[in-house]
Tab-separated table of C-alpha atoms in Angstrom:
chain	number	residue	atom	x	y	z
I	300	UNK	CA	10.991	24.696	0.450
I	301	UNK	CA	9.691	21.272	1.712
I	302	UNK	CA	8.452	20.319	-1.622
I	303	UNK	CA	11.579	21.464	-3.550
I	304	UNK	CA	14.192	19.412	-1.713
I	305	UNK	CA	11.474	16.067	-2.337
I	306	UNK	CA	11.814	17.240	-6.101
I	307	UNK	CA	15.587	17.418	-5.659
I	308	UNK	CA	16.044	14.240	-3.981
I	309	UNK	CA	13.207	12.059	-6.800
I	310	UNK	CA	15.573	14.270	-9.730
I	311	UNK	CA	18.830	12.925	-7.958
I	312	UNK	CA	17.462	9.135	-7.592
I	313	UNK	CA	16.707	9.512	-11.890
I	314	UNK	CA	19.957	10.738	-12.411
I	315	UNK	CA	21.646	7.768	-10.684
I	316	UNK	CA	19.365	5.304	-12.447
I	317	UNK	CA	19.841	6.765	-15.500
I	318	UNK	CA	23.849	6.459	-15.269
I	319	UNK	CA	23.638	2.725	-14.610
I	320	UNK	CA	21.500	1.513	-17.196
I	321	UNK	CA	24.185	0.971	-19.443
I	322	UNK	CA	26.605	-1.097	-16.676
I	323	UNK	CA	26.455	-4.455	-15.976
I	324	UNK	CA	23.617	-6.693	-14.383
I	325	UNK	CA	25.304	-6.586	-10.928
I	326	UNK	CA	25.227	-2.598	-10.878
I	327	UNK	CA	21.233	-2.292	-11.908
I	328	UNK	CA	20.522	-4.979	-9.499
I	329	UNK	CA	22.443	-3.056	-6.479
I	330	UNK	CA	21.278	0.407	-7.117
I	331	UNK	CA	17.218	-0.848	-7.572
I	332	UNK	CA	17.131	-2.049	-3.840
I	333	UNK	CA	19.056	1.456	-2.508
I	334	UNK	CA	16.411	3.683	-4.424
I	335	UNK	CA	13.518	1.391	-3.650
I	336	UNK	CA	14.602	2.244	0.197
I	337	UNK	CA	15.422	5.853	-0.255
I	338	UNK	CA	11.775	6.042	-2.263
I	339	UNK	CA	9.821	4.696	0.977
I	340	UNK	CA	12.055	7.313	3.378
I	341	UNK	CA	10.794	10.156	0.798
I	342	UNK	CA	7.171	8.800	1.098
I	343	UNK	CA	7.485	8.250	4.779
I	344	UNK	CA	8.934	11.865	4.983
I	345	UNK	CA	6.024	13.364	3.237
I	346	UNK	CA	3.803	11.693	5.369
I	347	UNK	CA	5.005	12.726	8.230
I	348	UNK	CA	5.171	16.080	7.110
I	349	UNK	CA	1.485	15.947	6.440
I	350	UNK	CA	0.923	13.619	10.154
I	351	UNK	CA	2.229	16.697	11.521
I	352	UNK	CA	-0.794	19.449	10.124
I	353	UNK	CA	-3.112	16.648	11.204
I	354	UNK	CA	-1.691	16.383	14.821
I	355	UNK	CA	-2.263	20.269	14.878
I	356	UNK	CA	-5.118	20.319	14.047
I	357	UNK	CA	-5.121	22.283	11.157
I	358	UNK	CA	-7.035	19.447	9.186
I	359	UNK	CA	-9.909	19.292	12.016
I	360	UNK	CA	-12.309	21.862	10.018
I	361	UNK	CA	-12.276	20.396	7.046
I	362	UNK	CA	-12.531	16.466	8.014
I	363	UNK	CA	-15.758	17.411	9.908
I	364	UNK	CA	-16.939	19.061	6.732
I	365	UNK	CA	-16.774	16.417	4.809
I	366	UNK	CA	-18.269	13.981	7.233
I	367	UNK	CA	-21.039	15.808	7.705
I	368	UNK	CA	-21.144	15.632	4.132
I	369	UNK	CA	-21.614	11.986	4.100
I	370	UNK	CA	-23.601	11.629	6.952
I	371	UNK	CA	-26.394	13.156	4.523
I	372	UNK	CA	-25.804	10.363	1.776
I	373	UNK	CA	-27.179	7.249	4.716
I	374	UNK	CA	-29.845	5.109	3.845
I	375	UNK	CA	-30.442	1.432	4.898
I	376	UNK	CA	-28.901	0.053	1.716
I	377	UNK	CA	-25.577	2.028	1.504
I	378	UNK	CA	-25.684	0.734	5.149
I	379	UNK	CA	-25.609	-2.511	4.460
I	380	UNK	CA	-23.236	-2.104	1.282
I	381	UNK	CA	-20.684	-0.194	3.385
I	382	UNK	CA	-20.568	-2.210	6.630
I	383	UNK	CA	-19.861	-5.285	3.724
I	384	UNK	CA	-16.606	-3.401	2.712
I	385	UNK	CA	-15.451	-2.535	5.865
I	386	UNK	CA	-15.508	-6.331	6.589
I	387	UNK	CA	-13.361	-6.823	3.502
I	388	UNK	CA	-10.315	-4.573	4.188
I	389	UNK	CA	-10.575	-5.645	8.088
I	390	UNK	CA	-8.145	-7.592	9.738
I	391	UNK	CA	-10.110	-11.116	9.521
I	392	UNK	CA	-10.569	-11.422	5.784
I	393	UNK	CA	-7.194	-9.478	5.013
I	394	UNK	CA	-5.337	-12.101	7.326
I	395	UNK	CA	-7.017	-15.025	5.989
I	396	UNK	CA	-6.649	-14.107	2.212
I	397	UNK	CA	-2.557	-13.684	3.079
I	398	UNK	CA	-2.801	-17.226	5.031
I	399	UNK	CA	-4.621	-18.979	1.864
I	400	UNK	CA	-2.414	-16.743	-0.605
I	401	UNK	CA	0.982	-17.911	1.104
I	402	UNK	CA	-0.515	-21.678	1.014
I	403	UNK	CA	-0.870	-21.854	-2.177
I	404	UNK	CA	2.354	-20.508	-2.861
I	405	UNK	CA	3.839	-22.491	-0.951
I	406	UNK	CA	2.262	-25.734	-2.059
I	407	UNK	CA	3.534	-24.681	-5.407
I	408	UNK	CA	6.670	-24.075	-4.350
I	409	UNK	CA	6.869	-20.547	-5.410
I	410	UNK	CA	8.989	-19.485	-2.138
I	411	UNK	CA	9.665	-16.028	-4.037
I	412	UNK	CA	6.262	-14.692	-4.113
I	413	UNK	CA	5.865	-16.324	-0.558
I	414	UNK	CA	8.696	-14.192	1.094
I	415	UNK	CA	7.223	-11.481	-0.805
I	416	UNK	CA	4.029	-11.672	0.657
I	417	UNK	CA	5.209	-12.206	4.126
I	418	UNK	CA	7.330	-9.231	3.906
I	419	UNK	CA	4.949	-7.291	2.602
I	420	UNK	CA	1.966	-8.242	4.475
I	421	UNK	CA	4.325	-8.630	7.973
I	422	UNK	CA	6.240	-5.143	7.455
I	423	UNK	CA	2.976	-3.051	6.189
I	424	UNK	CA	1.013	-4.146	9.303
I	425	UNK	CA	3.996	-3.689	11.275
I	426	UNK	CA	4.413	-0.180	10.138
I	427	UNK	CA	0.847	0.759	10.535
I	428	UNK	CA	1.182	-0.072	14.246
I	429	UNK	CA	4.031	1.717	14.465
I	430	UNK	CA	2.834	4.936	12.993
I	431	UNK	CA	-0.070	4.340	15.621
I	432	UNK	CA	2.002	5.057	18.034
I	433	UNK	CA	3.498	7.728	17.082
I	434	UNK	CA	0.500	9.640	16.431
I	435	UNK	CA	-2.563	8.906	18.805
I	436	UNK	CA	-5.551	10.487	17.258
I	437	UNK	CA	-8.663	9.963	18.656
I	438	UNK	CA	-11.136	8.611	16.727
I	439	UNK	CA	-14.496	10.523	14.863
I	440	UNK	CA	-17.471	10.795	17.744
I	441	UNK	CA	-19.341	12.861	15.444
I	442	UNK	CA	-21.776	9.088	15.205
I	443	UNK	CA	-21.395	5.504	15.367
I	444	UNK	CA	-22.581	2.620	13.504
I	445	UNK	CA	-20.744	-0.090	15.088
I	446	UNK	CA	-19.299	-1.728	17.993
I	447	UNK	CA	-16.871	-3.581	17.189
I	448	UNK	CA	-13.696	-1.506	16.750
I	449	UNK	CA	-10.761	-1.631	18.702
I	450	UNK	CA	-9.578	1.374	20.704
I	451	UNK	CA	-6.540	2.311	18.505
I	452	UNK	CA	-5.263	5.601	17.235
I	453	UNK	CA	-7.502	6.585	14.199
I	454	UNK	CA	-4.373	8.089	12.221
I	455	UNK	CA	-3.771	6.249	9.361
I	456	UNK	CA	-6.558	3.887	8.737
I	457	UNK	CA	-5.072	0.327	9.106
I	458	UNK	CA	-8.136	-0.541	6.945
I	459	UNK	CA	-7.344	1.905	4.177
I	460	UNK	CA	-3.362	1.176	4.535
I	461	UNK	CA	-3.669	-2.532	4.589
I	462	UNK	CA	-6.495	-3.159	1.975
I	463	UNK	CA	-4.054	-0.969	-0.360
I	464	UNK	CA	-0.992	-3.074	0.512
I	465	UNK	CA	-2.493	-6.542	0.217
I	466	UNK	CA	-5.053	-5.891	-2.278
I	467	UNK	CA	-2.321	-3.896	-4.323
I	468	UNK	CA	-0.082	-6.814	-3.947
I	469	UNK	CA	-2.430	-9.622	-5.488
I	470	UNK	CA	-3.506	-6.965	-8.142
I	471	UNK	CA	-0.207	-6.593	-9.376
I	472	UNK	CA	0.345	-10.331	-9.695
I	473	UNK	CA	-2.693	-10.789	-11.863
I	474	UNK	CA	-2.072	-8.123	-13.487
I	475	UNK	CA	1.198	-9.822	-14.093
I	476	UNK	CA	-0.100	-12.602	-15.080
I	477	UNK	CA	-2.835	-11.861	-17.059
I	478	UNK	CA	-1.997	-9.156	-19.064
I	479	UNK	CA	-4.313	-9.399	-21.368
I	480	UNK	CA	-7.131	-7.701	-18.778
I	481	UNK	CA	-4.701	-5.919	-16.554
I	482	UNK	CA	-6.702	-2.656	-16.659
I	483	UNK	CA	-9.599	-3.954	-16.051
I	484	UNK	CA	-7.758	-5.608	-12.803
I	485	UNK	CA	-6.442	-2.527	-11.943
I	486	UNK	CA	-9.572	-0.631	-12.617
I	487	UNK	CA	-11.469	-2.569	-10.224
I	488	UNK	CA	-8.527	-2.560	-7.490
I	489	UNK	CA	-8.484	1.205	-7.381
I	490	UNK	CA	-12.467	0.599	-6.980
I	491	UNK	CA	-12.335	-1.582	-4.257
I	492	UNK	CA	-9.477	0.676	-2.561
I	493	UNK	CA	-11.277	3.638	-2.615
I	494	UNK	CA	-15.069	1.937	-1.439
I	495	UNK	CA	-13.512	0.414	1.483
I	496	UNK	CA	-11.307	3.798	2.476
I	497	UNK	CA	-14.763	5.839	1.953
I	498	UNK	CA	-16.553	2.758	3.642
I	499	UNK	CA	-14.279	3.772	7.234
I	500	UNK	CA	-15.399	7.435	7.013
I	501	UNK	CA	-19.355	6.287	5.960
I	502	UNK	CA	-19.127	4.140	9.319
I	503	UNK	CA	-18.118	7.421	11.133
I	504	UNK	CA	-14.489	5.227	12.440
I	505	UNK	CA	-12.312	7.885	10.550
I	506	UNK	CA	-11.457	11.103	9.788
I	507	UNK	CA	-11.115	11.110	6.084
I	508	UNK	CA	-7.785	12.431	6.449
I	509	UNK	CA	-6.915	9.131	8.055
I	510	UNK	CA	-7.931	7.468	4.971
I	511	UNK	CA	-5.768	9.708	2.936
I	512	UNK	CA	-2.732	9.288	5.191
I	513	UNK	CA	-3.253	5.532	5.168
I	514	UNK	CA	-3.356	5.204	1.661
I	515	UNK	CA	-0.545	6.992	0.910
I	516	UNK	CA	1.866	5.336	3.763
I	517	UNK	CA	0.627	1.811	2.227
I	518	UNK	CA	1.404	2.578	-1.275
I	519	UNK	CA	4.511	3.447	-0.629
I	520	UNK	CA	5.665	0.442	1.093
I	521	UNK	CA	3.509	-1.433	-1.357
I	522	UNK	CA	5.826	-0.095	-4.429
I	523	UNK	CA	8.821	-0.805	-2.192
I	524	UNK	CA	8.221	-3.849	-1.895
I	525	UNK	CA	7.498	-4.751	-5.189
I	526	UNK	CA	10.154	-3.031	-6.665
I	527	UNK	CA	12.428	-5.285	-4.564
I	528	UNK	CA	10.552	-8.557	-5.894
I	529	UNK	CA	11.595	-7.637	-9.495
I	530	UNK	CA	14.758	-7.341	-8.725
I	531	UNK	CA	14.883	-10.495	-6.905
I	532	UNK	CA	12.773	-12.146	-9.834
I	533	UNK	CA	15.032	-10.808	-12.165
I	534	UNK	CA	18.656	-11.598	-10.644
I	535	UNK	CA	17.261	-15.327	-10.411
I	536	UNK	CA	15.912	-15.400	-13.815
I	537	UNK	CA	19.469	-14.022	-15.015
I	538	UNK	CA	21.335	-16.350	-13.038
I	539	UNK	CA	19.597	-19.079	-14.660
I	540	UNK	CA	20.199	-17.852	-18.284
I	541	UNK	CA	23.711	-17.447	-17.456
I	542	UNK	CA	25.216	-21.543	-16.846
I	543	UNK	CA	23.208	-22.222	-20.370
I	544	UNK	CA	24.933	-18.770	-22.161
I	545	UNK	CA	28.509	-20.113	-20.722
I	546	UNK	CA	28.345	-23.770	-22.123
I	547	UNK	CA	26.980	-22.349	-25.001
């Protein structure tokens, strides 16, 4: 039942799509933004509908499976390789990538992609927190490798939803921009994704269905967010065109 009236809701936001493509400018630009939004409330939906097996407990069996799982791959190098992505998607280097990112942006004078980087960055991490507290999971004691974490809820990962959301965001922009090599961009993205998600659970911080829940929650602001950008991008680049079509 659950999973027919997503399918019925995704098959409705089509259908409306699909009937404005043929209308003017104004109409595709107004109806991107409302399925953008009702897009992240279906992902949000479906994540809570999954927070809610994990808050029950029903997942407990099988995350301790699989971290027992890889508790058998440690060995001083993987180590050393894992503690090194963890440190990538944390807070320190995520936060300082978004400071230099917005800098150069707006040095540049690109205030689009600046807003949409603030927005995105500000409203993922925002969210994160929020789901937080919602849902105060305690975090894997099954072993520990470091020290230094805070003492938050485990469910989702901030590290798995974050990394996604920023590191999705500046892989889509390349990709954007260089074309040419946009798989290979994307190729290593999903890479770097999944090593620092697997990275949280290695480390023994996280139930891998934190990682899971994290990644999912980030993606889908992620793809709200940049679906609004295009629009925005697009609306501007339109309004542009149009003073040269008129005097033409």
């Amino acid at each position: 039942m659950f999973k027919e009236k997503i399918s019925h809701i995704i098959e409705a936001i089509i259908q409306i799509w699909r009937s404005q493509t043929n209308k003017p400018l104004f109409w595709k630009l107004s109806i991107l933004p409302i399925s953008g939004v009702i897009l992240t409330v279906v992902g949000l939906w479906v994540f809570l509908g999954i927070a809610d097996e994990v808050l029950e407990k029903q997942t407990q069996a099988i995350d301790k499976m699989l971290m027992l799982l890889v508790k058998q791959l440690h060995s001083p190098l993987l180590d050393w390789i894992m503690r090194g992505a963890s440190i990538i998607g944390g807070t320190v280097v995520v936060t300082l990538i978004c400071l230099i990112l917005g800098t150069i942006f707006w040095v540049r004078q690109q205030r689009v992609y600046f807003t949409a980087l603030a927005i995105t960055a500000i409203g993922g991490t925002g969210l994160n927190l929020l789901i937080k507290q919602l849902f105060d999971r305690q975090r894997p004691q099954l072993w520990e490798m470091t020290k230094s974490e805070p003492n938050t809820s485990s469910f989702p990962s901030g590290h798995a939803m974050l990394s996604l959301v920023i590191y999705g965001f500046i892989g889509y922009l390349l990709a954007h921009h260089f074309r040419r090599w946009r798989w290979w961009i994307v190729s290593l993205l999903i890479a770097l994704i999944v090593l620092i998600g697997f990275s949280r659970v290695y480390l023994g911080i996280h139930w891998p269905t934190d990682i899971v829940a994290g990644q999912g929650a980030g993606l889908t602001w992620l793809m709200a967010c940049l679906l609004n950008l295009e629009v925005y991008r697009h609306y501007h680049q339109h309004r542009k065109k149009s003073p040269q079509s008129l005097s033409s």
